[in-house]
CSV table of C-alpha atoms and ligand atoms in Angstrom, one decimal:
chain,number,residue,atom,x,y,z
A,1,MET,CA,-91.0,90.3,-20.7
A,2,GLU,CA,-91.5,90.3,-24.6
A,3,TYR,CA,-88.1,91.1,-26.6
A,4,PHE,CA,-89.2,91.7,-29.6
A,5,PRO,CA,-92.8,94.1,-29.0
A,6,GLU,CA,-92.6,95.9,-32.5
A,7,VAL,CA,-92.9,92.3,-34.1
A,8,PRO,CA,-96.4,90.7,-34.2
A,9,VAL,CA,-96.7,86.8,-35.3
A,10,ILE,CA,-95.8,86.6,-38.9
A,11,PRO,CA,-98.9,86.1,-41.0
A,12,TYR,CA,-99.6,85.0,-44.5
A,13,GLU,CA,-101.1,87.7,-46.4
A,14,GLY,CA,-100.5,86.5,-49.9
A,15,PRO,CA,-98.6,88.2,-52.9
A,16,LYS,CA,-99.6,91.2,-53.0
A,17,SER,CA,-99.7,92.5,-49.2
A,18,LYS,CA,-96.7,95.1,-48.8
A,19,ASN,CA,-95.9,94.0,-45.4
A,20,LYS,CA,-92.6,93.4,-44.9
A,21,LEU,CA,-93.6,92.0,-41.8
A,22,ALA,CA,-95.9,89.3,-43.7
A,23,TYR,CA,-95.7,86.0,-45.7
A,24,LYS,CA,-96.6,86.2,-49.8
A,25,HIS,CA,-96.3,82.7,-50.6
A,26,TYR,CA,-95.1,80.7,-47.3
A,27,ASN,CA,-98.8,79.8,-45.8
A,28,PRO,CA,-98.2,77.1,-43.4
A,29,GLU,CA,-101.5,75.1,-44.2
A,30,GLU,CA,-101.5,75.3,-48.3
A,31,VAL,CA,-101.5,72.0,-49.9
A,32,ILE,CA,-98.4,71.3,-52.3
A,33,GLU,CA,-98.2,67.9,-53.9
A,34,GLY,CA,-100.3,66.7,-51.4
A,35,GLN,CA,-98.4,67.9,-48.0
A,36,THR,CA,-99.5,70.7,-46.7
A,37,MET,CA,-95.8,73.9,-46.7
A,38,LYS,CA,-95.3,72.9,-43.1
A,39,ASP,CA,-94.7,69.6,-43.8
A,40,LEU,CA,-93.5,70.1,-46.4
A,41,PHE,CA,-90.3,72.1,-45.4
A,42,ARG,CA,-90.4,71.6,-41.8
A,43,PHE,CA,-88.3,75.1,-41.2
A,44,ALA,CA,-86.1,75.2,-39.2
A,45,VAL,CA,-83.8,78.4,-37.2
A,46,ALA,CA,-80.2,77.7,-36.6
A,47,TYR,CA,-79.3,78.6,-33.0
A,48,TRP,CA,-75.7,79.5,-33.3
A,49,HIS,CA,-76.1,81.8,-36.2
A,50,THR,CA,-79.2,83.5,-35.3
A,51,PHE,CA,-78.9,83.6,-31.6
A,52,ARG,CA,-74.7,83.8,-31.3
A,53,GLY,CA,-73.5,85.1,-34.6
A,54,THR,CA,-71.4,88.6,-33.8
A,55,GLY,CA,-71.0,89.3,-37.4
A,56,GLY,CA,-67.1,89.6,-36.5
A,57,ASP,CA,-64.9,88.8,-39.8
A,58,PRO,CA,-61.1,88.9,-39.5
A,59,PHE,CA,-60.8,92.1,-40.2
A,60,GLY,CA,-63.4,93.4,-37.5
A,61,PRO,CA,-65.2,91.7,-34.3
A,62,GLY,CA,-69.3,92.0,-33.8
A,63,THR,CA,-71.7,94.6,-35.3
A,64,MET,CA,-75.0,93.0,-34.0
A,65,VAL,CA,-77.0,94.4,-31.5
A,66,ARG,CA,-78.5,92.0,-29.5
A,67,PRO,CA,-79.9,94.4,-26.6
A,68,TRP,CA,-80.4,90.5,-24.6
A,69,ASP,CA,-76.9,89.6,-24.1
A,70,ASP,CA,-75.5,91.0,-21.5
A,71,GLY,CA,-71.9,90.2,-23.0
A,72,THR,CA,-70.8,87.3,-20.4
A,73,ASP,CA,-71.3,83.6,-21.4
A,74,SER,CA,-72.9,82.4,-18.0
A,75,VAL,CA,-75.6,79.9,-18.0
A,76,SER,CA,-78.4,82.7,-17.0
A,77,ASN,CA,-77.9,84.6,-20.4
A,78,ALA,CA,-77.7,81.1,-22.0
A,79,GLN,CA,-80.8,79.9,-20.1
A,80,LYS,CA,-82.4,84.2,-21.0
A,81,ARG,CA,-81.0,83.7,-24.3
A,82,VAL,CA,-83.1,81.0,-25.0
A,83,GLU,CA,-86.7,82.5,-23.8
A,84,VAL,CA,-85.6,85.0,-26.3
A,85,ALA,CA,-85.1,82.8,-28.9
A,86,PHE,CA,-88.5,80.8,-28.8
A,87,GLU,CA,-90.2,84.5,-28.9
A,88,PHE,CA,-88.7,84.8,-32.5
A,89,MET,CA,-89.5,81.4,-33.8
A,90,SER,CA,-92.9,81.6,-32.5
A,91,LYS,CA,-93.4,85.1,-33.6
A,92,LEU,CA,-91.8,83.1,-37.5
A,93,GLY,CA,-94.0,80.0,-36.7
A,94,VAL,CA,-91.3,78.2,-37.5
A,95,PRO,CA,-92.0,74.7,-36.3
A,96,TYR,CA,-88.2,73.3,-35.4
A,97,TYR,CA,-84.7,74.9,-34.8
A,98,CYS,CA,-81.3,72.9,-34.7
A,99,PHE,CA,-78.0,73.2,-31.9
A,100,HIS,CA,-74.6,72.5,-31.6
A,101,ASP,CA,-74.1,71.9,-28.1
A,102,ARG,CA,-71.4,74.9,-27.6
A,103,ASP,CA,-74.5,77.3,-29.1
A,104,VAL,CA,-76.8,76.6,-26.9
A,105,ALA,CA,-74.3,76.6,-23.4
A,106,PRO,CA,-71.4,77.7,-21.9
A,107,GLU,CA,-68.3,75.0,-22.2
A,108,GLY,CA,-67.1,74.9,-18.8
A,109,ALA,CA,-63.6,74.4,-17.1
A,110,THR,CA,-64.0,70.0,-17.5
A,111,LEU,CA,-66.0,68.5,-19.3
A,112,ALA,CA,-68.4,67.7,-16.1
A,113,GLU,CA,-68.7,71.3,-16.1
A,114,SER,CA,-69.9,71.5,-19.5
A,115,ASN,CA,-72.2,68.6,-19.0
A,116,GLU,CA,-73.2,70.7,-16.4
A,117,ASN,CA,-74.3,73.6,-18.3
A,118,LEU,CA,-75.6,71.4,-20.9
A,119,ASP,CA,-78.1,70.5,-18.5
A,120,ALA,CA,-78.7,73.3,-17.3
A,121,VAL,CA,-79.7,74.8,-20.2
A,122,ALA,CA,-81.1,72.1,-22.0
A,123,LYS,CA,-84.0,72.0,-18.8
A,124,VAL,CA,-85.3,76.1,-20.2
A,125,LEU,CA,-85.3,74.6,-23.8
A,126,LYS,CA,-87.4,71.4,-22.9
A,127,GLU,CA,-89.6,73.7,-20.6
A,128,GLN,CA,-90.1,76.0,-24.1
A,129,GLN,CA,-90.6,73.4,-26.6
A,130,GLU,CA,-93.2,72.2,-24.1
A,131,LYS,CA,-94.9,76.0,-23.9
A,132,THR,CA,-94.4,77.1,-27.5
A,133,GLY,CA,-95.1,73.1,-29.6
A,134,ILE,CA,-91.9,73.7,-31.7
A,135,LYS,CA,-89.9,70.7,-32.1
A,136,LEU,CA,-86.0,70.4,-31.9
A,137,LEU,CA,-85.2,68.8,-35.5
A,138,TRP,CA,-81.9,68.1,-35.0
A,139,GLY,CA,-78.8,68.2,-32.2
A,140,THR,CA,-74.9,68.6,-33.0
A,141,ALA,CA,-71.6,68.6,-30.8
A,142,ASN,CA,-69.0,71.7,-31.7
A,143,LEU,CA,-66.1,69.7,-32.1
A,144,PHE,CA,-64.3,72.6,-34.3
A,145,SER,CA,-63.9,75.8,-32.0
A,146,HIS,CA,-62.4,74.9,-29.2
A,147,PRO,CA,-58.2,75.0,-29.2
A,148,ARG,CA,-58.1,71.3,-27.9
A,149,TYR,CA,-59.9,69.8,-32.0
A,150,MET,CA,-56.5,72.3,-33.9
A,151,HIS,CA,-56.2,68.7,-35.3
A,152,GLY,CA,-59.0,67.7,-35.9
A,153,ALA,CA,-61.8,65.7,-33.6
A,154,ALA,CA,-62.0,62.3,-34.1
A,155,THR,CA,-59.1,62.5,-36.8
A,156,SER,CA,-56.9,63.9,-34.7
A,157,PRO,CA,-53.1,62.5,-33.4
A,158,ASN,CA,-54.1,62.5,-30.0
A,159,ALA,CA,-56.3,59.4,-28.9
A,160,ASP,CA,-57.4,62.0,-26.1
A,161,VAL,CA,-58.8,64.4,-28.2
A,162,PHE,CA,-60.5,61.8,-30.1
A,163,ALA,CA,-62.0,60.6,-26.7
A,164,TYR,CA,-63.0,64.3,-25.2
A,165,ALA,CA,-65.0,64.6,-28.9
A,166,ALA,CA,-66.7,60.8,-28.5
A,167,SER,CA,-68.1,62.5,-24.6
A,168,GLN,CA,-69.0,65.5,-26.3
A,169,VAL,CA,-71.0,63.8,-28.4
A,170,LYS,CA,-72.6,60.8,-26.2
A,171,LYS,CA,-73.9,63.7,-24.0
A,172,VAL,CA,-75.2,65.6,-27.4
A,173,MET,CA,-76.7,62.8,-28.3
A,174,GLU,CA,-78.9,62.4,-25.5
A,175,VAL,CA,-79.9,65.8,-24.5
A,176,THR,CA,-80.7,65.6,-28.3
A,177,MET,CA,-83.3,62.4,-27.2
A,178,GLU,CA,-84.1,64.0,-24.3
A,179,LEU,CA,-85.8,66.8,-26.3
A,180,GLY,CA,-86.9,64.6,-28.9
A,181,GLY,CA,-84.9,65.7,-32.1
A,182,GLU,CA,-85.7,64.0,-34.9
A,183,ASN,CA,-81.6,63.9,-36.1
A,184,TYR,CA,-78.3,64.0,-35.3
A,185,VAL,CA,-75.9,65.7,-37.7
A,186,PHE,CA,-72.3,65.3,-37.8
A,187,TRP,CA,-70.5,67.7,-40.2
A,188,GLY,CA,-66.6,67.1,-39.6
A,189,GLY,CA,-65.6,70.8,-38.3
A,190,ARG,CA,-61.6,70.1,-38.4
A,191,GLU,CA,-61.9,66.8,-40.0
A,192,GLY,CA,-59.2,66.7,-42.7
A,193,TYR,CA,-55.3,67.8,-43.0
A,194,GLN,CA,-53.7,71.3,-44.2
A,195,ASN,CA,-50.3,69.1,-44.7
A,196,LEU,CA,-50.5,65.9,-46.3
A,197,TYR,CA,-46.5,65.6,-45.3
A,198,ASN,CA,-47.5,65.3,-41.8
A,199,THR,CA,-50.8,63.2,-41.6
A,200,ASP,CA,-51.8,59.8,-42.1
A,201,MET,CA,-55.2,60.0,-44.0
A,202,GLN,CA,-55.9,56.0,-43.5
A,203,ARG,CA,-55.4,55.8,-40.5
A,204,GLU,CA,-57.4,59.3,-39.7
A,205,LEU,CA,-60.2,57.8,-42.1
A,206,SER,CA,-60.8,54.7,-40.1
A,207,HIS,CA,-60.6,56.6,-36.8
A,208,LEU,CA,-63.2,58.6,-37.9
A,209,ALA,CA,-65.6,55.4,-39.7
A,210,ARG,CA,-64.8,54.5,-35.8
A,211,PHE,CA,-65.9,57.6,-34.3
A,212,MET,CA,-69.3,57.1,-35.8
A,213,HIS,CA,-69.4,53.2,-35.4
A,214,MET,CA,-69.6,54.5,-31.6
A,215,ALA,CA,-72.3,56.4,-32.1
A,216,VAL,CA,-74.2,54.1,-33.8
A,217,ASP,CA,-73.7,51.9,-31.2
A,218,HIS,CA,-74.9,54.5,-28.5
A,219,ALA,CA,-78.0,55.7,-30.2
A,220,LYS,CA,-78.4,52.1,-30.4
A,221,ALA,CA,-77.6,51.2,-26.2
A,222,ILE,CA,-80.1,54.4,-24.8
A,223,GLY,CA,-82.9,53.8,-27.7
A,224,PHE,CA,-82.0,57.1,-29.6
A,225,LYS,CA,-84.2,56.4,-33.2
A,226,GLY,CA,-83.2,59.8,-34.7
A,227,GLN,CA,-82.0,60.0,-38.3
A,228,PHE,CA,-77.7,60.0,-38.4
A,229,LEU,CA,-77.3,62.9,-40.8
A,230,PHE,CA,-73.3,63.7,-42.6
A,231,GLU,CA,-72.8,66.7,-43.8
A,232,PRO,CA,-70.7,67.1,-46.5
A,233,LYS,CA,-68.1,69.9,-47.1
A,234,PRO,CA,-64.9,70.6,-48.6
A,235,LYS,CA,-62.9,72.9,-46.8
A,236,GLU,CA,-63.0,75.7,-45.1
A,237,PRO,CA,-61.8,75.5,-42.2
A,238,THR,CA,-58.9,72.2,-43.1
A,239,LYS,CA,-57.7,73.1,-47.0
A,240,HIS,CA,-59.3,69.3,-47.7
A,241,GLN,CA,-61.6,68.2,-45.9
A,242,TYR,CA,-62.9,64.3,-45.8
A,243,ASP,CA,-66.4,65.1,-46.1
A,244,PHE,CA,-65.5,66.6,-49.1
A,245,ASP,CA,-68.8,66.1,-51.2
A,246,ALA,CA,-72.1,64.0,-51.2
A,247,ALA,CA,-69.9,61.2,-53.7
A,248,ALA,CA,-66.9,61.4,-51.2
A,249,CYS,CA,-69.9,60.8,-48.1
A,250,LEU,CA,-71.5,58.6,-49.5
A,251,ASN,CA,-67.7,56.3,-50.3
A,252,PHE,CA,-67.1,56.6,-47.0
A,253,ILE,CA,-69.9,55.3,-45.4
A,254,ARG,CA,-70.4,52.2,-48.3
A,255,ALA,CA,-67.2,51.4,-47.6
A,256,HIS,CA,-67.3,51.7,-43.4
A,257,ASP,CA,-70.0,49.9,-43.4
A,258,LEU,CA,-72.2,52.5,-42.3
A,259,TRP,CA,-75.1,52.9,-45.1
A,260,ASP,CA,-77.8,52.0,-43.3
A,261,TYR,CA,-77.6,54.5,-40.7
A,262,ILE,CA,-76.3,57.7,-41.9
A,263,LYS,CA,-78.5,60.1,-44.7
A,264,LEU,CA,-76.6,63.3,-45.6
A,265,ASN,CA,-77.5,66.2,-44.5
A,266,ILE,CA,-76.9,68.7,-48.3
A,267,GLU,CA,-75.7,72.7,-47.6
A,268,THR,CA,-76.1,74.9,-50.7
A,269,ASN,CA,-72.6,76.7,-50.0
A,270,HIS,CA,-70.7,74.0,-49.0
A,271,ALA,CA,-72.3,72.4,-53.0
A,272,THR,CA,-70.7,75.6,-54.6
A,273,LEU,CA,-67.3,75.6,-52.3
A,274,ALA,CA,-67.0,71.7,-53.9
A,275,GLY,CA,-67.7,73.1,-57.0
A,276,HIS,CA,-70.7,71.6,-57.6
A,277,THR,CA,-74.7,72.8,-57.8
A,278,MET,CA,-76.6,72.4,-54.8
A,279,MET,CA,-79.5,70.3,-57.3
A,280,HIS,CA,-76.3,68.5,-58.1
A,281,GLU,CA,-75.7,67.5,-54.5
A,282,LEU,CA,-79.1,66.7,-53.9
A,283,GLU,CA,-80.1,64.7,-57.0
A,284,TYR,CA,-77.1,63.0,-56.5
A,285,ALA,CA,-77.8,61.9,-52.9
A,286,SER,CA,-82.2,61.6,-53.4
A,287,ILE,CA,-81.6,58.7,-56.8
A,288,GLN,CA,-79.6,57.2,-53.7
A,289,GLY,CA,-82.4,57.0,-51.2
A,290,LYS,CA,-80.0,59.5,-48.8
A,291,LEU,CA,-81.3,63.3,-49.2
A,292,GLY,CA,-82.0,63.1,-45.5
A,293,SER,CA,-82.7,67.1,-44.8
A,294,ILE,CA,-80.6,70.6,-46.1
A,295,ASP,CA,-78.9,73.4,-44.7
A,296,ALA,CA,-80.5,75.9,-47.0
A,297,ASN,CA,-78.5,79.1,-47.8
A,298,THR,CA,-76.2,80.7,-50.1
A,299,GLY,CA,-73.0,81.7,-50.7
A,300,ASP,CA,-71.5,85.0,-52.8
A,301,MET,CA,-70.1,84.3,-56.6
A,302,LEU,CA,-68.0,87.0,-56.3
A,303,LEU,CA,-66.5,85.8,-52.8
A,304,GLY,CA,-64.7,82.4,-52.5
A,305,TRP,CA,-65.8,81.3,-48.7
A,306,ASP,CA,-68.9,80.0,-47.1
A,307,THR,CA,-71.0,83.4,-46.7
A,308,ASP,CA,-73.7,81.6,-45.3
A,309,GLN,CA,-75.9,84.4,-46.8
A,310,PHE,CA,-80.1,83.7,-46.2
A,311,PRO,CA,-81.4,82.2,-49.9
A,312,THR,CA,-83.4,84.9,-52.0
A,313,ASP,CA,-82.7,83.3,-55.4
A,314,ILE,CA,-85.8,81.7,-57.2
A,315,TYR,CA,-83.8,79.6,-59.2
A,316,LEU,CA,-81.6,78.3,-56.8
A,317,THR,CA,-84.6,77.3,-54.4
A,318,THR,CA,-87.4,75.9,-57.6
A,319,GLN,CA,-84.2,73.4,-58.4
A,320,CYS,CA,-83.9,72.3,-54.6
A,321,MET,CA,-87.6,72.4,-54.6
A,322,LEU,CA,-87.8,70.1,-58.5
A,323,VAL,CA,-85.2,67.3,-56.2
A,324,ILE,CA,-87.3,67.7,-53.3
A,325,LEU,CA,-90.5,67.3,-54.7
A,326,ASP,CA,-89.9,64.5,-56.6
A,327,GLN,CA,-88.8,62.4,-53.5
A,328,LYS,CA,-91.7,63.8,-51.5
A,329,GLY,CA,-90.2,65.6,-48.9
A,330,LEU,CA,-87.7,65.4,-46.5
A,331,ALA,CA,-89.1,64.0,-43.3
A,332,PRO,CA,-87.7,63.5,-40.7
A,333,GLY,CA,-85.2,65.8,-42.0
A,334,GLY,CA,-85.9,69.4,-43.1
A,335,VAL,CA,-85.0,73.6,-44.3
A,336,ASN,CA,-82.6,74.5,-41.6
A,337,PHE,CA,-81.6,77.5,-42.1
A,338,ASP,CA,-77.6,77.5,-41.4
A,339,ALA,CA,-77.7,80.8,-42.8
A,340,LYS,CA,-76.4,84.3,-41.3
A,341,VAL,CA,-77.4,88.2,-41.2
A,342,ARG,CA,-74.9,89.7,-43.2
A,343,ARG,CA,-72.5,92.2,-41.2
A,344,GLU,CA,-74.6,95.7,-42.1
A,345,SER,CA,-77.7,94.3,-40.7
A,346,PHE,CA,-76.7,94.4,-37.2
A,347,GLU,CA,-80.5,94.9,-35.9
A,348,PRO,CA,-83.0,92.3,-34.1
A,349,ILE,CA,-85.1,93.2,-37.0
A,350,ASP,CA,-83.3,91.9,-39.8
A,351,LEU,CA,-83.2,88.8,-38.4
A,352,PHE,CA,-87.1,88.6,-38.9
A,353,TYR,CA,-86.2,89.8,-42.6
A,354,ALA,CA,-83.7,87.6,-43.4
A,355,HIS,CA,-86.1,84.7,-42.6
A,356,ILE,CA,-89.7,85.7,-44.0
A,357,GLY,CA,-87.5,86.0,-47.3
A,358,GLY,CA,-85.5,82.7,-47.0
A,359,MET,CA,-89.2,80.9,-46.1
A,360,ASP,CA,-91.0,82.9,-48.8
A,361,ALA,CA,-88.2,82.1,-51.7
A,362,PHE,CA,-88.6,78.3,-50.9
A,363,ALA,CA,-92.1,78.7,-50.9
A,364,ARG,CA,-92.6,80.2,-54.2
A,365,GLY,CA,-89.6,77.5,-55.6
A,366,ALA,CA,-92.1,74.9,-54.2
A,367,LYS,CA,-95.3,76.5,-56.4
A,368,ILE,CA,-93.0,77.1,-59.2
A,369,ALA,CA,-91.4,73.7,-58.8
A,370,ALA,CA,-94.6,71.7,-58.9
A,371,ALA,CA,-96.3,74.0,-61.6
A,372,ILE,CA,-93.3,72.1,-63.8
A,373,ARG,CA,-94.4,69.1,-62.5
A,374,LYS,CA,-98.0,68.6,-62.6
A,375,ASP,CA,-97.6,70.1,-66.9
A,376,ARG,CA,-94.2,67.2,-66.9
A,377,VAL,CA,-92.0,69.7,-68.8
A,378,LEU,CA,-88.7,68.2,-67.9
A,379,ALA,CA,-90.1,64.5,-67.2
A,380,ASP,CA,-91.4,64.0,-70.5
A,381,PHE,CA,-88.6,65.4,-72.0
A,382,VAL,CA,-86.1,63.5,-70.4
A,383,SER,CA,-88.1,60.6,-71.1
A,384,GLN,CA,-88.4,60.9,-74.4
A,385,ARG,CA,-84.8,61.2,-74.6
A,386,TYR,CA,-83.8,58.1,-73.3
A,387,ASP,CA,-86.5,56.3,-75.0
A,388,SER,CA,-84.1,54.6,-76.9
A,389,TYR,CA,-83.4,52.2,-74.0
A,390,ASN,CA,-86.9,51.4,-73.5
A,391,SER,CA,-86.5,48.3,-76.0
A,392,GLY,CA,-83.9,46.6,-78.7
A,393,ILE,CA,-80.6,47.0,-78.0
A,394,GLY,CA,-81.1,50.0,-75.2
A,395,GLN,CA,-83.0,47.0,-73.3
A,396,GLN,CA,-80.8,44.5,-73.5
A,397,ILE,CA,-77.7,47.1,-72.5
A,398,GLU,CA,-80.4,48.1,-69.1
A,399,ASN,CA,-80.8,44.4,-68.2
A,400,GLY,CA,-78.0,43.2,-68.6
A,401,THR,CA,-78.0,40.9,-72.0
A,402,ALA,CA,-75.7,42.7,-74.1
A,403,THR,CA,-72.3,41.7,-74.0
A,404,PHE,CA,-69.3,43.7,-76.0
A,405,GLU,CA,-69.4,40.5,-78.9
A,406,THR,CA,-73.7,41.3,-79.4
A,407,LEU,CA,-73.6,45.3,-79.0
A,408,GLU,CA,-70.4,45.0,-81.6
A,409,GLN,CA,-72.4,42.4,-84.3
A,410,TYR,CA,-75.3,44.7,-83.7
A,411,VAL,CA,-73.4,48.1,-84.7
A,412,LEU,CA,-71.7,46.1,-87.5
A,413,GLN,CA,-75.1,45.3,-89.2
A,414,LYS,CA,-76.4,48.8,-88.7
A,415,VAL,CA,-73.9,50.4,-90.4
A,416,GLU,CA,-75.7,53.6,-89.6
A,417,ILE,CA,-76.5,54.6,-86.3
A,418,THR,CA,-79.4,56.5,-85.1
A,419,PRO,CA,-79.0,59.4,-85.3
A,420,ASN,CA,-78.7,62.1,-82.4
A,421,LYS,CA,-81.5,64.2,-81.5
A,422,SER,CA,-80.4,67.8,-79.7
A,423,GLY,CA,-80.8,68.5,-76.2
A,424,ARG,CA,-82.8,71.6,-76.4
A,425,GLN,CA,-81.2,73.0,-73.1
A,426,GLU,CA,-82.0,76.7,-74.6
A,427,LEU,CA,-85.4,75.9,-74.7
A,428,ILE,CA,-85.8,74.3,-71.4
A,429,GLU,CA,-83.9,77.4,-69.6
A,430,ASN,CA,-86.8,79.2,-72.0
A,431,ILE,CA,-89.6,77.3,-70.7
A,432,ILE,CA,-88.3,77.2,-66.8
A,433,ASN,CA,-88.3,80.9,-67.4
A,434,ASP,CA,-91.8,81.1,-68.5
A,435,TYR,CA,-92.7,79.5,-65.0
A,436,LEU,CA,-91.3,82.0,-62.8
B,1,XUL,C1,-71.0,74.8,-40.8
B,1,XUL,C2,-71.5,74.4,-41.2
B,1,XUL,C3,-72.2,73.8,-39.5
B,1,XUL,C4,-72.9,72.3,-39.7
B,1,XUL,C5,-72.9,71.7,-38.3
B,1,XUL,O1,-69.9,75.2,-42.3
B,1,XUL,O2,-72.5,74.4,-42.1
B,1,XUL,O3,-73.1,74.7,-38.6
B,1,XUL,O4,-73.9,72.6,-40.3
B,1,XUL,O5,-72.0,71.8,-37.5
B,2,CO,CO1,-74.2,73.4,-42.3
């Protein structure tokens, strides 16, 4: 059975092509800074948005037309959906996908039944992975949709809810390992608070750390070698989430002895909700060796929530790729499209247009970033900007031999300090435009 008969395998046709179902920039075998685009991006499709997104919003129900869905939450429908997903991903030519347990298989009446459902669908996922060569970038557990998680999962005041969440993560880790998943993601859906008057923040944070340590211990016990990733998000659904931004997450893992086991999965719309740019979050993680993977999407400047749109802005993808190229890629992480088509784009073909656009935007961003890096337009400017630290007093500051006393002596003797240089921001922005 073919579910997208009108769509061929998407070819690369180059920038001059007018074919709407072709890549203009994403050419999997083309090499950028020594890596093929395929290996540089490691693009992944997000199962939850692309195959489970309904288009519902707080003002109205779903709009998506998905002829393969029979409207039931049955295991057989879930298994059929796997075939649809793998046909879609094969035609798109993406090497990876990502899922939550409850996206791929329905929740049962008990934990045992949910686990059975997950095993039944995982069997088909494995068959399809073997048939198509598409691999699992990461798995994760949905610890936020079911009403039992109303107060959080690992940070719930109800210890039985903690136990349930732990059991769920244990199972998804095992399924992720069975499917050869290369990473495991923690996004703290409702790990935060709505009201501090009723919250023991210290206890909740220590419970979250216990939870992550148990996951690390379980990985060791079962021999799961994938990379753990922590995904920052400042709010939504809770008013304040503990995994607020890269800085908060890195502080958390440092403070709780998790530093060696966890990197970050940075998402664009989460960065902007936190009041940061994506580039800031990527850079902050990367300079500490903690940029593990990204959830590629974008928000809407005029809407204040997590709209998870596909990224099409070339400035954004160029900024992402400047950081990603600097750390030579993301492996074993990748670029996961945690993005959904908008409610009005309800036809199956829109899923293709959306992913093609996102992949092409990243490919263009990478080509532009590589050209900027090759000409060293930013690198030389930045290194010259700091050259006062290469010798003399600057060197003493950096190597730890200067003290407040020696610096005071230095300034008293020098009297007139070296004048500042211009930051040339407008000029640099003009130069970046020359590369677009
Ligand atoms: C929610 C979000 C999640 C995580 C995985 O905003 O980004 O889908 O990526 O749980
Ligand atoms: Co995400």
